[in-house]
Coordinates of C-alpha atoms in Angstrom, one line a residue:
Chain V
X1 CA -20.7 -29.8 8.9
X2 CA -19.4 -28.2 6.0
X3 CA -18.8 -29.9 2.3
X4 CA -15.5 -31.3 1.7
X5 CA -15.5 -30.5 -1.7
X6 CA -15.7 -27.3 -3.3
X7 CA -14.1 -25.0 -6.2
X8 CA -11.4 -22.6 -6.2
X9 CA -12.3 -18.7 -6.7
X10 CA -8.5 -17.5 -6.8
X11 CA -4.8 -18.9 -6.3
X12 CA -1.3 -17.8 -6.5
X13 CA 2.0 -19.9 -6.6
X14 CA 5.2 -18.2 -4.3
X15 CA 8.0 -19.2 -6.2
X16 CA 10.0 -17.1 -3.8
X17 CA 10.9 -18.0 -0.2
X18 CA 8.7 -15.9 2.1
X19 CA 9.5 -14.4 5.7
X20 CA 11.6 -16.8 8.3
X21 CA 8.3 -17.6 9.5
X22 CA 7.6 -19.9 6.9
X23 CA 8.3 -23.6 7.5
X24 CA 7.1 -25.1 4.1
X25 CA 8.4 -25.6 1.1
X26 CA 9.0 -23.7 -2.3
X27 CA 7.0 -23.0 -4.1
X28 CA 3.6 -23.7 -2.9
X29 CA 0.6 -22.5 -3.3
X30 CA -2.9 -21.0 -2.2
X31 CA -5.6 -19.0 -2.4
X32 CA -9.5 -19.3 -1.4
X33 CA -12.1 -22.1 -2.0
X34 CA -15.7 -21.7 -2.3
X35 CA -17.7 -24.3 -0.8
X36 CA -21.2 -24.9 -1.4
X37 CA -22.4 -23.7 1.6
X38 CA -21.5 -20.3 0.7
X39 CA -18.0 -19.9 3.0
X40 CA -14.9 -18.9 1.4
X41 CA -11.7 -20.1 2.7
X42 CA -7.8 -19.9 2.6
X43 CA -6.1 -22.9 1.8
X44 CA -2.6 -24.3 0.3
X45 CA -3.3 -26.3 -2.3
X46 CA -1.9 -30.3 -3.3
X47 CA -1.3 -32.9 -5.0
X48 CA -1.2 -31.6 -8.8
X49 CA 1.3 -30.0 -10.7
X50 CA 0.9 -26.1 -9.4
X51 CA 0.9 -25.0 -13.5
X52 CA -2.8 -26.8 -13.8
X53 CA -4.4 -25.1 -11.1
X54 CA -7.2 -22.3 -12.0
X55 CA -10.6 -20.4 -10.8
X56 CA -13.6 -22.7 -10.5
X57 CA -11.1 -25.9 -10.6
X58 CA -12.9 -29.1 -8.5
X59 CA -11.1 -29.4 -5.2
X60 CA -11.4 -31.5 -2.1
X61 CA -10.0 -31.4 1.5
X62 CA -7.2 -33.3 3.1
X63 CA -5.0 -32.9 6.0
X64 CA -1.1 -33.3 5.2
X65 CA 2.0 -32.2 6.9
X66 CA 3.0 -28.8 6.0
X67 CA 6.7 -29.2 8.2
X68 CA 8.1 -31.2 10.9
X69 CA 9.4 -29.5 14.2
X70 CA 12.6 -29.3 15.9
X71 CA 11.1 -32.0 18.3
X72 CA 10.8 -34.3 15.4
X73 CA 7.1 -33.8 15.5
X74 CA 4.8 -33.8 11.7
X75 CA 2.7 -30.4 11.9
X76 CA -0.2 -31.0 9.8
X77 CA -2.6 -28.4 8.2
X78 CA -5.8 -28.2 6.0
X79 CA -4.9 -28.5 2.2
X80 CA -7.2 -28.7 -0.8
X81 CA -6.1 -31.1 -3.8
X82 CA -7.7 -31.3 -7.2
X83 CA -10.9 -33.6 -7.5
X84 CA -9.9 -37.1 -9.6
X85 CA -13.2 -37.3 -12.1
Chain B
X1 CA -14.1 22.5 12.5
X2 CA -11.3 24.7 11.4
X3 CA -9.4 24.5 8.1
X4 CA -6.1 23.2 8.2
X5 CA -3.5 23.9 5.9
X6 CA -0.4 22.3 4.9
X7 CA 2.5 24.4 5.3
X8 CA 5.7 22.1 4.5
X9 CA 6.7 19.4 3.2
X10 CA 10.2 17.5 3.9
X11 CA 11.8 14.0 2.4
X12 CA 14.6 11.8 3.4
X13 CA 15.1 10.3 -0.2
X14 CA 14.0 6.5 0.3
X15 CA 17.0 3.9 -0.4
X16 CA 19.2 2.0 1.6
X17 CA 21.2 3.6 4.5
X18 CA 23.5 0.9 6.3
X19 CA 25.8 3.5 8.1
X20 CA 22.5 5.5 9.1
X21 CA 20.0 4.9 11.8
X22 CA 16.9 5.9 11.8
X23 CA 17.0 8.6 14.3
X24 CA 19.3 10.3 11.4
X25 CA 16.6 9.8 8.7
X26 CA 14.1 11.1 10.7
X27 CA 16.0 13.9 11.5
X28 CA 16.4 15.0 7.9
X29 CA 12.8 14.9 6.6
X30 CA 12.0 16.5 9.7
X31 CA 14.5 19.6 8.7
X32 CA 13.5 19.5 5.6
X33 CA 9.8 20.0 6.1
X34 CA 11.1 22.8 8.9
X35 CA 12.9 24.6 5.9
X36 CA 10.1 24.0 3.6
X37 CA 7.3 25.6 5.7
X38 CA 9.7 28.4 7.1
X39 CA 9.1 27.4 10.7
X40 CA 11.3 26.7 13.6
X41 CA 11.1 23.6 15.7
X42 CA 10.1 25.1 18.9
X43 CA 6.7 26.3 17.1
X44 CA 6.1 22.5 16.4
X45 CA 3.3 21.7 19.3
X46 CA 2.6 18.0 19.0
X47 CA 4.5 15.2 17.0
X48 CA 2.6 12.3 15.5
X49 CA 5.2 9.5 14.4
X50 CA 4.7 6.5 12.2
X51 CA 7.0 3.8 12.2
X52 CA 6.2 -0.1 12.0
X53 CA 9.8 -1.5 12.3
X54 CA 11.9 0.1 14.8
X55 CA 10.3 -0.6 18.7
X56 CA 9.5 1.9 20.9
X57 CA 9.6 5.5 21.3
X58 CA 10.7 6.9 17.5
X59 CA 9.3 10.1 17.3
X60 CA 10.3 10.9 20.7
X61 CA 14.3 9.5 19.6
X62 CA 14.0 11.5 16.3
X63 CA 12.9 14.6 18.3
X64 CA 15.9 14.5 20.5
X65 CA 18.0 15.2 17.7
X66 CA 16.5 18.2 16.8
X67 CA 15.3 19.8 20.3
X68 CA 13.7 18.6 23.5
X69 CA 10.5 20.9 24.2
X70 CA 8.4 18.9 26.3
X71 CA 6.3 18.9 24.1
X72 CA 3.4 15.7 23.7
X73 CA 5.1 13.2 21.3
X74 CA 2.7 10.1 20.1
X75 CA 4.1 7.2 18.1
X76 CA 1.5 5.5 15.6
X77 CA 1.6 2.1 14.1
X78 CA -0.8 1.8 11.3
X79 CA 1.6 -0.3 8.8
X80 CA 1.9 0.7 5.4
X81 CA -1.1 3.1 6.0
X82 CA 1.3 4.9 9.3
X83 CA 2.4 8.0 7.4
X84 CA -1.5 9.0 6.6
X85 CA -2.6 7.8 10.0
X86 CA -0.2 10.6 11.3
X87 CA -0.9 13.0 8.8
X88 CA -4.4 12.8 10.2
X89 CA -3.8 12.9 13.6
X90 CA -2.5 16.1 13.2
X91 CA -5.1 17.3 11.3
X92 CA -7.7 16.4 13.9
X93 CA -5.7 18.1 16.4
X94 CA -5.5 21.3 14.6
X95 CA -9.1 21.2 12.4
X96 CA -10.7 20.6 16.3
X97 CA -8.5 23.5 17.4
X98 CA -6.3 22.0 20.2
X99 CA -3.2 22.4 18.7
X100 CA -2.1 25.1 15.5
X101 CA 1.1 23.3 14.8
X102 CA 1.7 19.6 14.2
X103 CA 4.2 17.9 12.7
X104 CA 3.9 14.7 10.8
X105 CA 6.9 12.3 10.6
X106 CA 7.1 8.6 9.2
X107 CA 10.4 6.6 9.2
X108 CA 11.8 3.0 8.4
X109 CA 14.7 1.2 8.6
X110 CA 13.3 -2.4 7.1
X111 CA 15.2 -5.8 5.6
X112 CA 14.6 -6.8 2.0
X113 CA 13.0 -9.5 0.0
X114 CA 9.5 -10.4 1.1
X115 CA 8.4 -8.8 4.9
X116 CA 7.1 -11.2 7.4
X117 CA 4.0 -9.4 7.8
X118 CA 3.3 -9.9 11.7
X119 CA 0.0 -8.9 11.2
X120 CA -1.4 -12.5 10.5
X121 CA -2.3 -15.1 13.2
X122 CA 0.9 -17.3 13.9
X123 CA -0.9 -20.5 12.4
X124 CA -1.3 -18.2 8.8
X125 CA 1.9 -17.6 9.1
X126 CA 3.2 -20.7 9.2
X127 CA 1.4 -21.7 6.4
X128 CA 2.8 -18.7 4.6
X129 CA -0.8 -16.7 3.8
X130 CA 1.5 -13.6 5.4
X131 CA 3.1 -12.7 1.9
X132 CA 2.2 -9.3 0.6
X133 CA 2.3 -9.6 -3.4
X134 CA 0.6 -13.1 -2.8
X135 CA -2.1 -11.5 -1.5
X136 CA -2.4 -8.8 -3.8
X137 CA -1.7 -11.8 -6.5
X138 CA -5.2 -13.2 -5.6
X139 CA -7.0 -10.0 -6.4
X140 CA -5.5 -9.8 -9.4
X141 CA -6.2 -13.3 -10.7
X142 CA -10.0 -12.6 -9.5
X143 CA -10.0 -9.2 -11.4
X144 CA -8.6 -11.0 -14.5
X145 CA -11.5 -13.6 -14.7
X146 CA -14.3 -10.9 -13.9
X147 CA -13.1 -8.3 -15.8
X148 CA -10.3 -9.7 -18.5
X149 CA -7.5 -6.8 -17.4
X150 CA -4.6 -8.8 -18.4
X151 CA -0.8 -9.4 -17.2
X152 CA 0.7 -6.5 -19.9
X153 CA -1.8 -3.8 -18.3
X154 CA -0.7 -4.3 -14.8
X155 CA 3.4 -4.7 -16.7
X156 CA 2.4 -1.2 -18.1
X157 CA 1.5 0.6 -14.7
X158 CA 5.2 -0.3 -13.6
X159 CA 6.1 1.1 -16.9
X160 CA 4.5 4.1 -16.5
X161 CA 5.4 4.9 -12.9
X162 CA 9.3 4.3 -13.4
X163 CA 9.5 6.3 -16.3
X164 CA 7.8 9.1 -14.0
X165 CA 9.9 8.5 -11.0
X166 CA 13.0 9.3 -13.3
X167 CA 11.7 13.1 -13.4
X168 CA 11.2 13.1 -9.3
X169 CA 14.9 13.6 -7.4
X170 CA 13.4 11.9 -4.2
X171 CA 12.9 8.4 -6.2
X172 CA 14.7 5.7 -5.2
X173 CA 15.1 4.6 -8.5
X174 CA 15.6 6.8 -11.2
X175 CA 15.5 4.5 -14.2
X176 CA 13.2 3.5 -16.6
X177 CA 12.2 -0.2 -17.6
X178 CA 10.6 -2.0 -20.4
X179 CA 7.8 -3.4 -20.8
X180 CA 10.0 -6.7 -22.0
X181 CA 12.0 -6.0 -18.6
X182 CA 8.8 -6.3 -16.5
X183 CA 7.7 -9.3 -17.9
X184 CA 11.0 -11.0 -18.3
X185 CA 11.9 -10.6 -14.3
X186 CA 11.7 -13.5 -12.4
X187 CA 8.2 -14.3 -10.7
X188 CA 7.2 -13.9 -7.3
X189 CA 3.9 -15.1 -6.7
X190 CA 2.1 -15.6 -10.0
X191 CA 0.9 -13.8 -12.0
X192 CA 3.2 -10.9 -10.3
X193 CA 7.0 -10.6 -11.3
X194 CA 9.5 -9.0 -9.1
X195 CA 9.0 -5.0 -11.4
X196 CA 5.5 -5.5 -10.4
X197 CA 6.2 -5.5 -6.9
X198 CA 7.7 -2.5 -4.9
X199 CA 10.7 -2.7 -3.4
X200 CA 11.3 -2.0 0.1
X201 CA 13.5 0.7 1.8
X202 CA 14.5 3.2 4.2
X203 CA 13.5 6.6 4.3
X204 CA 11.5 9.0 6.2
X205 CA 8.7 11.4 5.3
X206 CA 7.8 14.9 7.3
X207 CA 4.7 16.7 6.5
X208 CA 3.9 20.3 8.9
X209 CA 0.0 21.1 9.7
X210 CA -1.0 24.2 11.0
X211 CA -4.1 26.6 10.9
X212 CA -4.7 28.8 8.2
X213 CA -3.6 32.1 10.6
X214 CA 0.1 30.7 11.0
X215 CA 1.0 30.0 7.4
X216 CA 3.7 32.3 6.5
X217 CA 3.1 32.9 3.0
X218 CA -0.1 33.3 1.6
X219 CA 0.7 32.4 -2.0
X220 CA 1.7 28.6 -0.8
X221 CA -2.1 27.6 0.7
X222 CA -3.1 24.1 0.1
X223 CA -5.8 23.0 2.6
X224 CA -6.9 19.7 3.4
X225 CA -10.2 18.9 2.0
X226 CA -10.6 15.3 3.0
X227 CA -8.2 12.9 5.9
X228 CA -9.8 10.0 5.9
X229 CA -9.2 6.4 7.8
X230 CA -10.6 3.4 7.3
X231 CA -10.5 -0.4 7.9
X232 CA -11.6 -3.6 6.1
X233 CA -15.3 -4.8 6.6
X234 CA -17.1 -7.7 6.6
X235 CA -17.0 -9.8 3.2
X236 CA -13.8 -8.3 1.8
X237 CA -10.0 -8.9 2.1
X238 CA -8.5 -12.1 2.2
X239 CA -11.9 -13.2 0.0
X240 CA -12.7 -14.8 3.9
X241 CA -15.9 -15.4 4.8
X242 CA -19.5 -15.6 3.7
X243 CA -19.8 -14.9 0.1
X244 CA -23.0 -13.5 0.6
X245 CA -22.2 -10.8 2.4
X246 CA -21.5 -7.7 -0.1
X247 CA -19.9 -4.4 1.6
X248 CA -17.8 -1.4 0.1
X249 CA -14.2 -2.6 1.1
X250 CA -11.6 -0.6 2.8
X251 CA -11.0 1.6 -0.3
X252 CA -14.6 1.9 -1.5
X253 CA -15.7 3.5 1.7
X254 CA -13.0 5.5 2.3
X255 CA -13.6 7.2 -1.5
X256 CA -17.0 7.7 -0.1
X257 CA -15.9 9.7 2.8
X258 CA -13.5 11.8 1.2
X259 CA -16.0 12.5 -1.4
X260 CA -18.4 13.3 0.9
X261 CA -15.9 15.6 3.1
X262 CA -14.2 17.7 0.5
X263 CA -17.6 18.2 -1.8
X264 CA -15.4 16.8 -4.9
X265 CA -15.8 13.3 -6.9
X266 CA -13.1 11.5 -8.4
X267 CA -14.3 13.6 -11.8
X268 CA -12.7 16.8 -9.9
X269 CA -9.4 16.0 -9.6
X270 CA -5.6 17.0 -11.3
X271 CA -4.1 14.2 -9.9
X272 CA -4.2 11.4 -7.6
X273 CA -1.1 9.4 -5.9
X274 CA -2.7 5.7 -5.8
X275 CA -1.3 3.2 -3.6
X276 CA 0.8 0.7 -6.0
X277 CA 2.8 -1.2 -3.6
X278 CA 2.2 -4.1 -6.5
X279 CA 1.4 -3.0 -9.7
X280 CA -2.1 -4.4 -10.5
X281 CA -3.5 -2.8 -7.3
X282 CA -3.3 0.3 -8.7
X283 CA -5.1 -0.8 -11.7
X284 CA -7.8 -2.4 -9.3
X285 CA -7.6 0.3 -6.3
X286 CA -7.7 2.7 -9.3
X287 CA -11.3 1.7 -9.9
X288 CA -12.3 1.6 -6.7
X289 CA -11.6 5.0 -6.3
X290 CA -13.9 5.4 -9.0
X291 CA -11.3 7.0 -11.7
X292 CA -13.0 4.9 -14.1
X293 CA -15.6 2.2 -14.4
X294 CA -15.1 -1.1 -12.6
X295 CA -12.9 -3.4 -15.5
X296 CA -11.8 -0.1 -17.4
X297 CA -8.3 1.1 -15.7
X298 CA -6.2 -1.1 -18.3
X299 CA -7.9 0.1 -21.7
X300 CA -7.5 3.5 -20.1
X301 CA -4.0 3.1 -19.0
X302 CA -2.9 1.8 -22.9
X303 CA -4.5 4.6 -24.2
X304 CA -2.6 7.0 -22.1
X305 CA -5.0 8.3 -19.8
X306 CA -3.1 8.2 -17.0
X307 CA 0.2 9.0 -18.1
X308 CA 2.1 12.4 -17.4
X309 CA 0.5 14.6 -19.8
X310 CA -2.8 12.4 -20.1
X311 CA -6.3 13.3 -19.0
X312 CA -5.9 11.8 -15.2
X313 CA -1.9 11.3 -14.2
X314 CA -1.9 9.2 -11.7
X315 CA 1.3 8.5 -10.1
X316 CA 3.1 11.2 -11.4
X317 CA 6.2 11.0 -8.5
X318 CA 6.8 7.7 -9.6
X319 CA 4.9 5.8 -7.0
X320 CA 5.7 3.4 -4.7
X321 CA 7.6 1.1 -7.5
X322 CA 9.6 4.0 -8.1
X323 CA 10.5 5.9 -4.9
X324 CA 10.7 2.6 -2.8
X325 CA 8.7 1.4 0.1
X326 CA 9.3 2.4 3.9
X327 CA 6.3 1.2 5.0
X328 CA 5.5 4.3 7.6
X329 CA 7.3 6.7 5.5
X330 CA 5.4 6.2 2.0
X331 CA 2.1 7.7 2.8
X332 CA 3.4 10.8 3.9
X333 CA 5.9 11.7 0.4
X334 CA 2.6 10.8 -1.3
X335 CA 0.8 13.6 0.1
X336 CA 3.7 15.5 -0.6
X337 CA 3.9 15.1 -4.1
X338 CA 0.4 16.0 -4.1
X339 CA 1.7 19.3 -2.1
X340 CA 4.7 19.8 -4.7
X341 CA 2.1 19.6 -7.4
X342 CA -0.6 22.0 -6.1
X343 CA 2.0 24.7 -5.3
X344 CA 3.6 24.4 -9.1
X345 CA 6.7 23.5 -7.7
X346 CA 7.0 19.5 -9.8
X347 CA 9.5 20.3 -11.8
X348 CA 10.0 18.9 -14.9
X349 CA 6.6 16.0 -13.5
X350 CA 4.2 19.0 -12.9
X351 CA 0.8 18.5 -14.0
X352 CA -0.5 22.2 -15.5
X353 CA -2.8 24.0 -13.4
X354 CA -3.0 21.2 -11.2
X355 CA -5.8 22.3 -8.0
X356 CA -6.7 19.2 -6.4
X357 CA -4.9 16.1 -5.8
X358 CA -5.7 13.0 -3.6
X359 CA -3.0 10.2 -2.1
X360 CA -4.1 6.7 -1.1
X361 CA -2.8 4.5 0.3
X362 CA -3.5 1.0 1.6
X363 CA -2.1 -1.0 5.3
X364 CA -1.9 -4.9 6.4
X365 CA -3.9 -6.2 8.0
X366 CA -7.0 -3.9 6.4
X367 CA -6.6 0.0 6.2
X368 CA -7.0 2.5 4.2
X369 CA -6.1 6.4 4.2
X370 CA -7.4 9.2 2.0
X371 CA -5.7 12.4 1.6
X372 CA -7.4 15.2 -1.0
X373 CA -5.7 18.6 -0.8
X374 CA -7.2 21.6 -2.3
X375 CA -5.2 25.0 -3.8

């Protein structure tokens, strides 16, 4: 099992809508976390204001809904939100 | 292996063409590079074709136009890094002697705004990892905290390249900006503003190999020291992975080869066409190329190193942020800028006594292509 907490090496914010592909909204943002155990990841990132986000910031997991489906159905995805000292 | 020389050149200037397709673009560059190198299409033995947008069987739709010879026609998708990939196929073909003639074509007919870069697993795309200055973004923001290069430096490379791409009649755009301009336009994925990304286009691109015995004039040789493909390796791109692992990326190793081939260092050369499909990454591929030290592009580039006219122009046709991007097209009127500069023939952009030049240029999902041509 890997940490569910960890620290953010780089992030961007799209403040532009990307390809059709996209479902989410914008602007959002991402970039890769560095967790403890030594693994990198990509990740959107949550609940803050985008503007405070930067390199070695405390961030956890959650999961959240990134868009809901022409079926009605929530799609969910991995997310990292800053840590609340 | 046989030398291999390039013999022509040929550009359909990169823009938008909405009453054009792509057959017609193609066409052009193609005649163009015919012209150039003073040979006729039925000489042309094998046709490489690099195209990323347009479905199947390009090359063999572009050579219709021009002549049907029978002869072996091979279409290449290698994204942003086709062009190159093509360029080197015929270079293979004619270094390993099965061919003397090749021709080289890239072409694109692409949509604006930000690509959906198909490359990415479905479930990346959905959560919109798939967006090319993003991307690029998070080196950037990485190479700022490491190194300090800051916002104006990268502002500066557009700067520079737009005021060069005025002085090149096969730029897109032809205009300079400001520094004011660059940093006033709207953002598209911080810290990168929409004059620090390229903008797409259509175009095409023709380059003609052969072997040194069927050059037609003498005074015009420029060989190819180096052609050289990689991909991305374990460690690298996309900052995935184990952060333990440490391996040249895409870029690093293909420097190495090319080195290593042409028996030149970065040290050697006039001129070098680096891939700035965003601004910063020629300020970081720039030092991965090993033009400078790692950290040291942006206190070069404000003291004028690599402007026209400086110690190491790099970009001198404008680049990518001034000619316009069609993905398959752009690696191939890299190389021949390089070609245009060797043979003195720049213009009012030529770099004195320029001898050796080297185009790179960078693909989704993780390639790289080195060119290095020699006088």
């Amino acid at each position: 099992m890997l940490t569910r907490k960890g620290k953010i090496y780089s992030f961007t914010i799209v403040m532009q809508p990307p390809g059709s592909h996209y479902k989410g909204p914008v602007p959002y943002a991402f970039g890769w976390v560095e967790l403890p155990e030594g693994v990198r990841i990509e990740t959107l990132y949550t609940g803050c204001d985008f503007q405070e986000l930067h390199i070695g910031m405390k961030v956890e997991l959650v999961i959240e809904k990134l868009y809901t489906n022409d079926e009605g159905n929530e799609i969910v995805c991995h997310k990292f939100r800053p840590v609340k000292e | 292996m046989r030398e291999v020389v390039v013999a022509g050149v040929g550009i359909c200037r990169f823009g938008r063409y909405p009453d054009r397709d792509y057959q017609d673009l193609g066409r052009e560059a193609v005649m163009n590079a015919l012209k150039d190198a003073d040979f006729q299409w039925k000489g042309i033995q094998a046709v490489f074709c690099a195209n990323a947008y347009s479905g199947m069987g390009v090359g063999h739709n572009i050579a219709a136009q021009i002549g049907k010879t029978g002869i072996p026609i091979v279409n290449v998708e290698n994204a942003c890094s086709g062009g190159a990939s093509a360029f080197r196929l015929c270079y293979q073909s004619i270094a390993t002697g099965l061919y003397d003639v090749c021709l080289a074509v890239g072409v694109e007919k692409i949509p604006g705004g930000l690509l959906d870069d198909t490359s990415w697993p479905e479930y990346e795309r959905d959560m919109g990892f798939n967006v090319q200055p993003a991307n690029y973004a998070l080196d950037i923001q990485r190479h700022m905290q490491e190194y300090g290069s800051t916002v104006k430096q990268f502002a500066m490379v557009t700067v520079k390249n737009r005021k060069n791409g005025v002085l090149n009649p096969y730029a897109g755009f032809q205009k300079e900006v400001t520094l004011e301009e660059v940093l006033d336009s709207r953002m598209i994925a911080t810290p990168l503003r929409l004059l620090m990304c390229c903008a797409n286009g259509d175009g095409a691109a023709a380059a003609i190999l052969c072997s040194a015995k069927m050059l037609k004039s003498k005074a015009r040789n420029v060989t190819v020291a180096a052609s050289v493909l990689t991909s991305e390796t374990y460690g690298n791109m996309k900052g995935a992975g184990s952060i333990n692992i440490h391996n040249p990326d895409r870029t690093e190793l293909a420097a190495k080869q090319a080195y290593e081939a042409s028996g030149y260092g970065p040290e050697d050369m006039d001129l070098v066409e680096v891939y700035d499909t965003m601004s910063s990454a020629e300020l970081t591929s720039g030092e991965k190329l090993g033009l400078c030290k790692k950290g040291e592009y942006g206190h070069l580039l404000e003291q004028g190193t690599f402007d026209l006219g400086g110690k190491l122009p790099i970009n001198t046709s404008g680049g990518l942020m001034s000619r316009r991007h069609p993905l398959s097209a752009s690696g191939l009127a890299q190389i021949a800028e390089i070609l245009w500069q060797l043979r003195g023939e720049a213009g009012p952009r030529q770099v004195a006594g320029a001898r050796l030049g080297m185009a790179h240029c960078l693909g989704t999902p993780g390639n790289c292509a080195i060119t290095i041509l020699k006088k």
